[in-house]
Coordinates of C-alpha atoms in Angstrom, one line a residue:
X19 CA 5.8 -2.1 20.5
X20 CA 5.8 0.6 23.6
X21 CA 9.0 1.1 25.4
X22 CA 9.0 1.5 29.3
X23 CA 12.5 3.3 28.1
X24 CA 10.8 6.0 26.0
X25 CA 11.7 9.7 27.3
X26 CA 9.5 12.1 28.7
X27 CA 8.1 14.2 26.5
X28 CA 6.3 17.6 27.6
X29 CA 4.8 20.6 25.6
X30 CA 7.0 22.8 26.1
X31 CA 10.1 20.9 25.2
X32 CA 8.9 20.0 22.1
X33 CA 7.9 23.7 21.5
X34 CA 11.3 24.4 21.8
X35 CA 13.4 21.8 20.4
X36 CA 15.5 21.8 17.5
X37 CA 16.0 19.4 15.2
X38 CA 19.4 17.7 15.5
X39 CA 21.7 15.2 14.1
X40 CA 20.4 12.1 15.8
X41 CA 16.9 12.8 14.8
X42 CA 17.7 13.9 11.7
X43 CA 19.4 10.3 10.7
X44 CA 16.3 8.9 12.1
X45 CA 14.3 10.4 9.7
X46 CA 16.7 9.9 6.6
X47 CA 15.8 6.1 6.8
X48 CA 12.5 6.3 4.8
X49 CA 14.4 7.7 2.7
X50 CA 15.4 4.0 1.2
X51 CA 12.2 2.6 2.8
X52 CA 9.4 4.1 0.6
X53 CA 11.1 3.9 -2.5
X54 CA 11.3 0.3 -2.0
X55 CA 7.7 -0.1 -1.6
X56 CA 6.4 1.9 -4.3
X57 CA 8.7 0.3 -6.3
X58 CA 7.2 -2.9 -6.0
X59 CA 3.9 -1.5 -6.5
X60 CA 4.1 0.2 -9.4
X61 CA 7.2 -1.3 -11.2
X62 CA 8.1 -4.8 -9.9
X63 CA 4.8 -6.6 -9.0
X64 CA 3.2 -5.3 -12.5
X65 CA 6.4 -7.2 -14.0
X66 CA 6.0 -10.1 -12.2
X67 CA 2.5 -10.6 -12.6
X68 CA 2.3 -9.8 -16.5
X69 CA 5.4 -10.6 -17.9
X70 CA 7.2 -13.3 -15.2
X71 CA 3.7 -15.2 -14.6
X72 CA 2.8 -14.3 -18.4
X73 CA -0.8 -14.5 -17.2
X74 CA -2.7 -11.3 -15.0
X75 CA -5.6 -13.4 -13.4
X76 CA -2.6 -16.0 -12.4
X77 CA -0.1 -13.1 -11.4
X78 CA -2.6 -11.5 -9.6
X79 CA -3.4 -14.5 -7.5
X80 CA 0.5 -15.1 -7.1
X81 CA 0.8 -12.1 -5.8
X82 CA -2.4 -12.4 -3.1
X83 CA -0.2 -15.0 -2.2
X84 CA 2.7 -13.3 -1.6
X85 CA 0.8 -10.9 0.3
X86 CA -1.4 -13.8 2.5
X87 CA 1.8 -15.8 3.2
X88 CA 3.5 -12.6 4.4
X89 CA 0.8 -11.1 6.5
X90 CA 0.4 -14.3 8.1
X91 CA 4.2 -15.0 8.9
X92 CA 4.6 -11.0 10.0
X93 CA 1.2 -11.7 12.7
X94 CA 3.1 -15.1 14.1
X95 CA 6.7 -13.5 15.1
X96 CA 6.5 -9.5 15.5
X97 CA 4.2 -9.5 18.5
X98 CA 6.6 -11.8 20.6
X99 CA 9.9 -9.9 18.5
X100 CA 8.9 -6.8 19.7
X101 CA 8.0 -8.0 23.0
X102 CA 11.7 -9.7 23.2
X103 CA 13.5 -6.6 22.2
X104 CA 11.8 -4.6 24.7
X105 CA 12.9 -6.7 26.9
X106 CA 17.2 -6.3 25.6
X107 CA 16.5 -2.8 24.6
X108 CA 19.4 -1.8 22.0
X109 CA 17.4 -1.5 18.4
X110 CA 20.1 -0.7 16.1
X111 CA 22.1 -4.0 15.9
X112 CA 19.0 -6.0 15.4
X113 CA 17.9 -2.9 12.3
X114 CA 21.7 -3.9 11.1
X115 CA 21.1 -7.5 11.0
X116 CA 17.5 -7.5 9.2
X117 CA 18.8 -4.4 6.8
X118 CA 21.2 -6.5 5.4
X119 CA 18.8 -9.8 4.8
X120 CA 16.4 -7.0 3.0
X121 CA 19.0 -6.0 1.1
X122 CA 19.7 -8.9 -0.3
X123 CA 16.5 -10.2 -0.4
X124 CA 15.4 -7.0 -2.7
X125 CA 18.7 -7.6 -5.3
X126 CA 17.9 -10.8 -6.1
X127 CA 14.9 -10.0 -7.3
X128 CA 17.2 -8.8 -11.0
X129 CA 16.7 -12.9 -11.1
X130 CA 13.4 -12.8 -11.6
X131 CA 13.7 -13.1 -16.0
X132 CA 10.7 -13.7 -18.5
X133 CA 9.3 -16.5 -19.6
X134 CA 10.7 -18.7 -16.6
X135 CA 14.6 -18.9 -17.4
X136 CA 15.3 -17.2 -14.0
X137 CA 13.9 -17.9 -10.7
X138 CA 11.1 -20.0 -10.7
X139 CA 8.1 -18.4 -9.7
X140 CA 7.6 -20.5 -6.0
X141 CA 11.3 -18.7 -5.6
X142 CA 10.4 -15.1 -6.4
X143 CA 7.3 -15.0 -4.1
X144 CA 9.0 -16.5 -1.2
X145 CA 12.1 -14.1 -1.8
X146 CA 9.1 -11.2 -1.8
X147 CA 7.4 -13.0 1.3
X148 CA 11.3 -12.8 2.9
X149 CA 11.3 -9.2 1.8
X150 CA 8.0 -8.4 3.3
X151 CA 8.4 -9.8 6.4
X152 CA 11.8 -8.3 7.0
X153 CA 11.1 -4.7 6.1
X154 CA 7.5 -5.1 8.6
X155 CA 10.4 -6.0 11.0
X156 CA 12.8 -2.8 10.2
X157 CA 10.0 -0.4 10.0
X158 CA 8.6 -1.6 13.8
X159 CA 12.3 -1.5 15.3
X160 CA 12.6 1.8 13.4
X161 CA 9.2 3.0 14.8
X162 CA 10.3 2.3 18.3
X163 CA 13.4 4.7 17.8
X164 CA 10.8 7.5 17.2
X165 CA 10.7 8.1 21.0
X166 CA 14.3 8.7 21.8
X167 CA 14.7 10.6 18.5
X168 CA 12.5 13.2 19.0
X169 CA 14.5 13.4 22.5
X170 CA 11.7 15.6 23.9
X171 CA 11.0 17.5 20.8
X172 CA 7.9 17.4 18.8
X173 CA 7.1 13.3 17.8
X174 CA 4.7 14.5 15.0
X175 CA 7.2 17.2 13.5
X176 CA 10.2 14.2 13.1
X177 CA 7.5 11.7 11.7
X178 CA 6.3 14.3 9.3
X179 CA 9.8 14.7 8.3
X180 CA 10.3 11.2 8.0
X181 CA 7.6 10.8 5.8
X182 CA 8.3 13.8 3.8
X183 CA 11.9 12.4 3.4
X184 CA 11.0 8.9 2.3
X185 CA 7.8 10.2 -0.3
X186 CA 10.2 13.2 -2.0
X187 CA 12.6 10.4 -1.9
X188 CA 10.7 8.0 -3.7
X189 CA 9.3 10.7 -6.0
X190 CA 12.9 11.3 -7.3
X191 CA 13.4 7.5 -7.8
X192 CA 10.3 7.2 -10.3
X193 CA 11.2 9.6 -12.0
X194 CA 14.4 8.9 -12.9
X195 CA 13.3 5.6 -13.7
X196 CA 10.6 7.1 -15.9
X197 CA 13.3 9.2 -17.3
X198 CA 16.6 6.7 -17.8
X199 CA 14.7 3.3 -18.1
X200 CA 11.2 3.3 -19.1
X201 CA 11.3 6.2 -21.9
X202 CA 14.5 6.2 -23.8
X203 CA 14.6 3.9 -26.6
X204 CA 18.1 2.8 -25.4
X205 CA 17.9 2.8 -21.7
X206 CA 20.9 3.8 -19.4
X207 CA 23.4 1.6 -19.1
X208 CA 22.8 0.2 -21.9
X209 CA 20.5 -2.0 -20.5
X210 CA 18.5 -4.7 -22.9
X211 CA 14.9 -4.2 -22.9
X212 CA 13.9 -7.4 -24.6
X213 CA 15.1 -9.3 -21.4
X214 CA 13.4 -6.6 -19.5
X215 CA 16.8 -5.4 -17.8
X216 CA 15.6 -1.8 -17.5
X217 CA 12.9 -2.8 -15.2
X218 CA 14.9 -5.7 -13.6
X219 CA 17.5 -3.0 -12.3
X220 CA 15.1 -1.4 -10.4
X221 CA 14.9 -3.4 -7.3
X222 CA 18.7 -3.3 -7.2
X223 CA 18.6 0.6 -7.0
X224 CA 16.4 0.1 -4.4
X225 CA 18.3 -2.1 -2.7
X226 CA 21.3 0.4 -3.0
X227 CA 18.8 3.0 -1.9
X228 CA 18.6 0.9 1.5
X229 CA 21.9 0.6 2.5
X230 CA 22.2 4.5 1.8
X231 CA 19.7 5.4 3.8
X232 CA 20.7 2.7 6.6
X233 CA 24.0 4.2 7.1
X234 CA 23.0 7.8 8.9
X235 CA 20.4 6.1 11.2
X236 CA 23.0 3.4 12.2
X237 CA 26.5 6.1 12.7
X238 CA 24.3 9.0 14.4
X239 CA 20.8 7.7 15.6
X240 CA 19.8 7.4 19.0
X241 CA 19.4 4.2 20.1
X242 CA 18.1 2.4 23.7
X243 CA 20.6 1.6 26.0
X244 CA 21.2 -2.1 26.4
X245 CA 18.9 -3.9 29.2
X246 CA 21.9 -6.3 30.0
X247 CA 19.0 -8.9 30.8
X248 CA 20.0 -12.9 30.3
X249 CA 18.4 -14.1 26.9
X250 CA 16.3 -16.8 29.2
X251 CA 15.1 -13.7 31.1
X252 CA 14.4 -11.6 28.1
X253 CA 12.5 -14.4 26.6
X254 CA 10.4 -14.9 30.1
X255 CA 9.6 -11.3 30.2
X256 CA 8.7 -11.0 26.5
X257 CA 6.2 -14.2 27.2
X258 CA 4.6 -12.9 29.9
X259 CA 3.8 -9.6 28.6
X260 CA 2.2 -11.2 25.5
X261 CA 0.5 -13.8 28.5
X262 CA -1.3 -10.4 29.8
X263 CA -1.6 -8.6 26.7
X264 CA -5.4 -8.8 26.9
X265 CA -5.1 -7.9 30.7
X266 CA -3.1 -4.9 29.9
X267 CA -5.5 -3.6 26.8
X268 CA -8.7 -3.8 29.0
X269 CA -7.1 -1.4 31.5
X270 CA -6.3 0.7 28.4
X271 CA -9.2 0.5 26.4
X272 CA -8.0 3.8 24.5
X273 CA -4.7 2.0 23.3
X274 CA -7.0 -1.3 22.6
X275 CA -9.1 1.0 20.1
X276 CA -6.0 3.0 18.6
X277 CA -4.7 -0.8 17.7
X278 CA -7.7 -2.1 15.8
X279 CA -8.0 1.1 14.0
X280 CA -4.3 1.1 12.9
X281 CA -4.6 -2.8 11.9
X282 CA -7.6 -1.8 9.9
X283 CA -6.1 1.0 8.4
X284 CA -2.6 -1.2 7.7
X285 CA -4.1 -3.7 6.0
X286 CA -6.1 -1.2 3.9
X287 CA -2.5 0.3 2.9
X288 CA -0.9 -2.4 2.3
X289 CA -3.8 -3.6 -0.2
X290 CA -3.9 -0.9 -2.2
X291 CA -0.3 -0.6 -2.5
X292 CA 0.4 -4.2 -3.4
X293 CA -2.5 -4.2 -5.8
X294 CA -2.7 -0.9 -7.5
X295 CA 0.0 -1.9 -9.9
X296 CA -1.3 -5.2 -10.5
X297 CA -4.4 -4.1 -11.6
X298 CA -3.6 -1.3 -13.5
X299 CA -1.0 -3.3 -15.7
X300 CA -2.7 -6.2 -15.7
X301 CA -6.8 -5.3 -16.0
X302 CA -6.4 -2.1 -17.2
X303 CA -3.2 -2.5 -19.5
X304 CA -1.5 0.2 -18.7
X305 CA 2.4 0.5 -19.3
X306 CA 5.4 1.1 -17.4
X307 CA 5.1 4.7 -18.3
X308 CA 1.5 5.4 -16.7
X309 CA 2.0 2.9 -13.9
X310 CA 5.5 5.0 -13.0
X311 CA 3.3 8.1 -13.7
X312 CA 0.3 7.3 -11.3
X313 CA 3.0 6.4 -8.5
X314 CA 5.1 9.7 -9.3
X315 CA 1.4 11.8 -8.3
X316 CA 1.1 9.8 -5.0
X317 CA 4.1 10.3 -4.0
X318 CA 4.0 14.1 -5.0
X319 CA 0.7 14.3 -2.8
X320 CA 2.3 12.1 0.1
X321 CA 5.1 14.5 0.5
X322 CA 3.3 17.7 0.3
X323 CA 0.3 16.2 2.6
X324 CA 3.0 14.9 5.3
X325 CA 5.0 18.1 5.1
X326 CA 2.1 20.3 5.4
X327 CA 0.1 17.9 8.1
X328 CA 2.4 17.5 10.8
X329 CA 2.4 21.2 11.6
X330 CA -1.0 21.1 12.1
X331 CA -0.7 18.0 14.1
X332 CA 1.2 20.2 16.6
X333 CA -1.6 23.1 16.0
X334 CA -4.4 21.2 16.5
X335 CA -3.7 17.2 17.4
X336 CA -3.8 14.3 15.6
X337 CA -7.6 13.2 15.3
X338 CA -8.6 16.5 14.5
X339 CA -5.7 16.9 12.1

């Protein structure tokens, strides 16, 4: 989603720019965001595919469901979603409103029990579908703020933040699950193992993780100023972009290759991520212990690579970087 609203950006602004509040609640919001999704990959969709399912070749496939059902759902509305809020240009009430169906979507998922006396399992992958689609919806409006965040300072330096943020973030989440949860033979809270309760908690941390990191990037983050466009005229401006689309990418056949390779590159992400987990617990039977340790070390080498990476992003540029 490109914003005709987006500030100019040159050099040697963003040579000279500090980092500031604004930006800096910008980039505190992967801080709820990754842990979310590495919790799913290596705590909650192992659990659900094993244990909920009781079966891995039939967890696996309900969970290539989950992720066919919400890829497809996520191609059908974000083009003409982030074509419409172009078009009415404020971000952050639309980020409130989807937050808080995440959120709610993520907690529910302490409902998912063994052995079928919670949610049934059609419930638990539409609830992860809902989740899916929602945080692909957060994570493009929260994308779009990127712009006006940097507010003329370096774009690569705030998303390497960002991403340093959200990986050290989730990196401190595994590990005190590994160290509260999974490894003590009574877990925190008292929690009962034999329902699984120690891993069932986990998507509600995450969940509480969310709002936390919602609430900076809401109070102090930047946001586009509102369009003040009818919603008939928002709509008839988001359709006729979208109408052109292909016009506008042949004139930019630059953009047109950066989109492919970043849908290719997506999807390739999003596989591993979903699937790592499954497969590890599942083919490989590994437990909750070396399933929380193999996320803790990609999490260790996202931060350090994302820290160390956008600096010489600025050096050198992206594609060489």
């Amino acid at each position: 989603m490109v914003s005709t609203n987006a500030p100019d950006i040159t050099p040697a602004a963003a040579a000279s720019s500090r980092l500031d509040r604004p930006g800096l609640a910008w980039a505190l919001f992967e801080g709820g965001r990754i842990p979310y999704v590495v919790m799913l990959g290596v705590v909650f969709m192992p659990y659900f595919a094993k244990t909920v399912v009781g079966d891995a070749v039939a967890g696996q496939a309900e969970v290539a469901n989950f992720a066919k059902y919400a890829g497809f759902a996520a191609a059908c509305t974000a083009p003409l979603l982030g074509a419409l809020l172009d078009q009415r240009g404020r971000r952050k009430p639309w980020i409130i409103a989807f937050m808080a169906i995440l959120i709610g979507v993520v907690a529910s998922l302490w409902f998912a029990e063994p052995g079928g006396t919670g949610l049934p399992v059609a419930v638990i992958v539409t609830l992860l579908v809902l989740g899916k689609l929602f945080y692909t919806y957060t994570e493009m409006l929260h994308n779009s703020l990127l712009a006006v965040a940097a507010s003329g300072g370096s774009m690569a330096r705030l998303s390497g933040l960002s991403i340093t943020i959200g990986s050290s973030s989730g990196f401190l989440f595994l590990i005190f699950i590994l160290l509260a949860l999974v490894q003590p033979d009574v877990p925190l809270f008292g929690l009962d193992t034999a329902s699984f309760q120690h891993l069932r908690i986990v998507p509600v941390m995450a969940a509480l993780l969310l709002v936390a990191a919602s609430v900076p990037l809401l109070l102090y983050a930047r946001d586009y100023p509102a369009t003040n466009k009818s919603w008939s005229a928002s709509f008839g401006g988001a359709f006729a972009y979208l109408g052109g689309l292909a016009r506008h990418l042949k004139a930019r056949p630059n953009a047109a290759k950066f989109l492919l390779a970043r849908m290719i590159y997506a999807d390739g992400i999003t596989a591993i991520s979903i699937f790592t987990g499954v497969l590890a617990g599942g083919v490989m039977g590994w437990s909750a212990t070396e399933l929380l340790l193999l996320g803790i070390g990609q999490l260790a080498a996202a931060a350090t690579g994302a820290f160390f990476l956008a600096r010489l992003d600025m050096r050198i540029g992206s594609k060489r970087t």
